[in-house]
PDB file of C-alpha atoms in Angstrom:
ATOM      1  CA  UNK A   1       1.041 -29.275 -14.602  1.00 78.00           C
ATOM      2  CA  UNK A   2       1.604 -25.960 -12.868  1.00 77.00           C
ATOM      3  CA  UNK A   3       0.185 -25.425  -9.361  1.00 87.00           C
ATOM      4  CA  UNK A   4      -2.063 -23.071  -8.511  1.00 84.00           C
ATOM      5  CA  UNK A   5      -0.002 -20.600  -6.854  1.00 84.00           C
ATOM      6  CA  UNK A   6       2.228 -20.531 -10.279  1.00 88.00           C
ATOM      7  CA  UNK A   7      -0.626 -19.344 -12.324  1.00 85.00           C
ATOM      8  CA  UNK A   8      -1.379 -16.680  -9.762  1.00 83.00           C
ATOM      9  CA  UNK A   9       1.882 -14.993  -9.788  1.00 86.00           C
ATOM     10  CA  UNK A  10       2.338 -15.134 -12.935  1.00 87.00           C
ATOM     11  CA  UNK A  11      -0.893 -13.695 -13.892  1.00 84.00           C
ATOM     12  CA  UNK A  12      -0.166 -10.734 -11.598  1.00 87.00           C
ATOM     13  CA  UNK A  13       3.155 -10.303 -13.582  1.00 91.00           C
ATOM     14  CA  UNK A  14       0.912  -8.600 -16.042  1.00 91.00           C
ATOM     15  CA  UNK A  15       0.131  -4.760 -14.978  1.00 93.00           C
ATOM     16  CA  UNK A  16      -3.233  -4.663 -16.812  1.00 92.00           C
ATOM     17  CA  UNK A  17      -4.400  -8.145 -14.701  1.00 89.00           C
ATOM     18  CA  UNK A  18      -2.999  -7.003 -11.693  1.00 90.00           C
ATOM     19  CA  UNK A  19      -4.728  -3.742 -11.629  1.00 91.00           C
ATOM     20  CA  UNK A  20      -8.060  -5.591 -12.235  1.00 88.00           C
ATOM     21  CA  UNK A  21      -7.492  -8.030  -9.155  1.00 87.00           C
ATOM     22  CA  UNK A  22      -6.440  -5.355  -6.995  1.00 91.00           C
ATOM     23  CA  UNK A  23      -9.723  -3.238  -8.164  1.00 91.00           C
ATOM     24  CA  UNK A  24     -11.655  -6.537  -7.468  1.00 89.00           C
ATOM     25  CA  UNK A  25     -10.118  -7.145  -4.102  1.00 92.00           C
ATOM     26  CA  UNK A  26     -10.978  -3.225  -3.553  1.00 94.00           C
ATOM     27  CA  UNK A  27     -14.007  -2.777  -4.819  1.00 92.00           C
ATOM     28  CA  UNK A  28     -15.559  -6.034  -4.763  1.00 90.00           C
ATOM     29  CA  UNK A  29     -17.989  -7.855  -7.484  1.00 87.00           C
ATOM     30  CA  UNK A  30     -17.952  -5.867 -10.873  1.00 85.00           C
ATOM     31  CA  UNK A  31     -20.646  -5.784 -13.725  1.00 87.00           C
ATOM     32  CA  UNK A  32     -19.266  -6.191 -17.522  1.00 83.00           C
ATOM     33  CA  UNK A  33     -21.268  -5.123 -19.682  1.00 87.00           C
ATOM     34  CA  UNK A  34     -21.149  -5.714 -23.906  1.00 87.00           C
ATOM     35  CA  UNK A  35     -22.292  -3.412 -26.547  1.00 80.00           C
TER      36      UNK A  35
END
């Protein structure tokens, strides 16, 4: 089972996911909305 950190890193490997975390971290709470 990988730990927690593992996931983390390699989910920021991806540019698209990283951008949204670092938006998140920026920014704070964000609303999605569908159409």
């Amino acid at each position: 089972m990988p730990q927690p950190h593992e996931i983390l890193f390699k989910m920021l490997a991806d540019p698209t996911r990283r951008a949204i975390f670092e938006r998140l971290c920026r920014d704070g709470d964000q609303t999605v909305a569908t159409q």
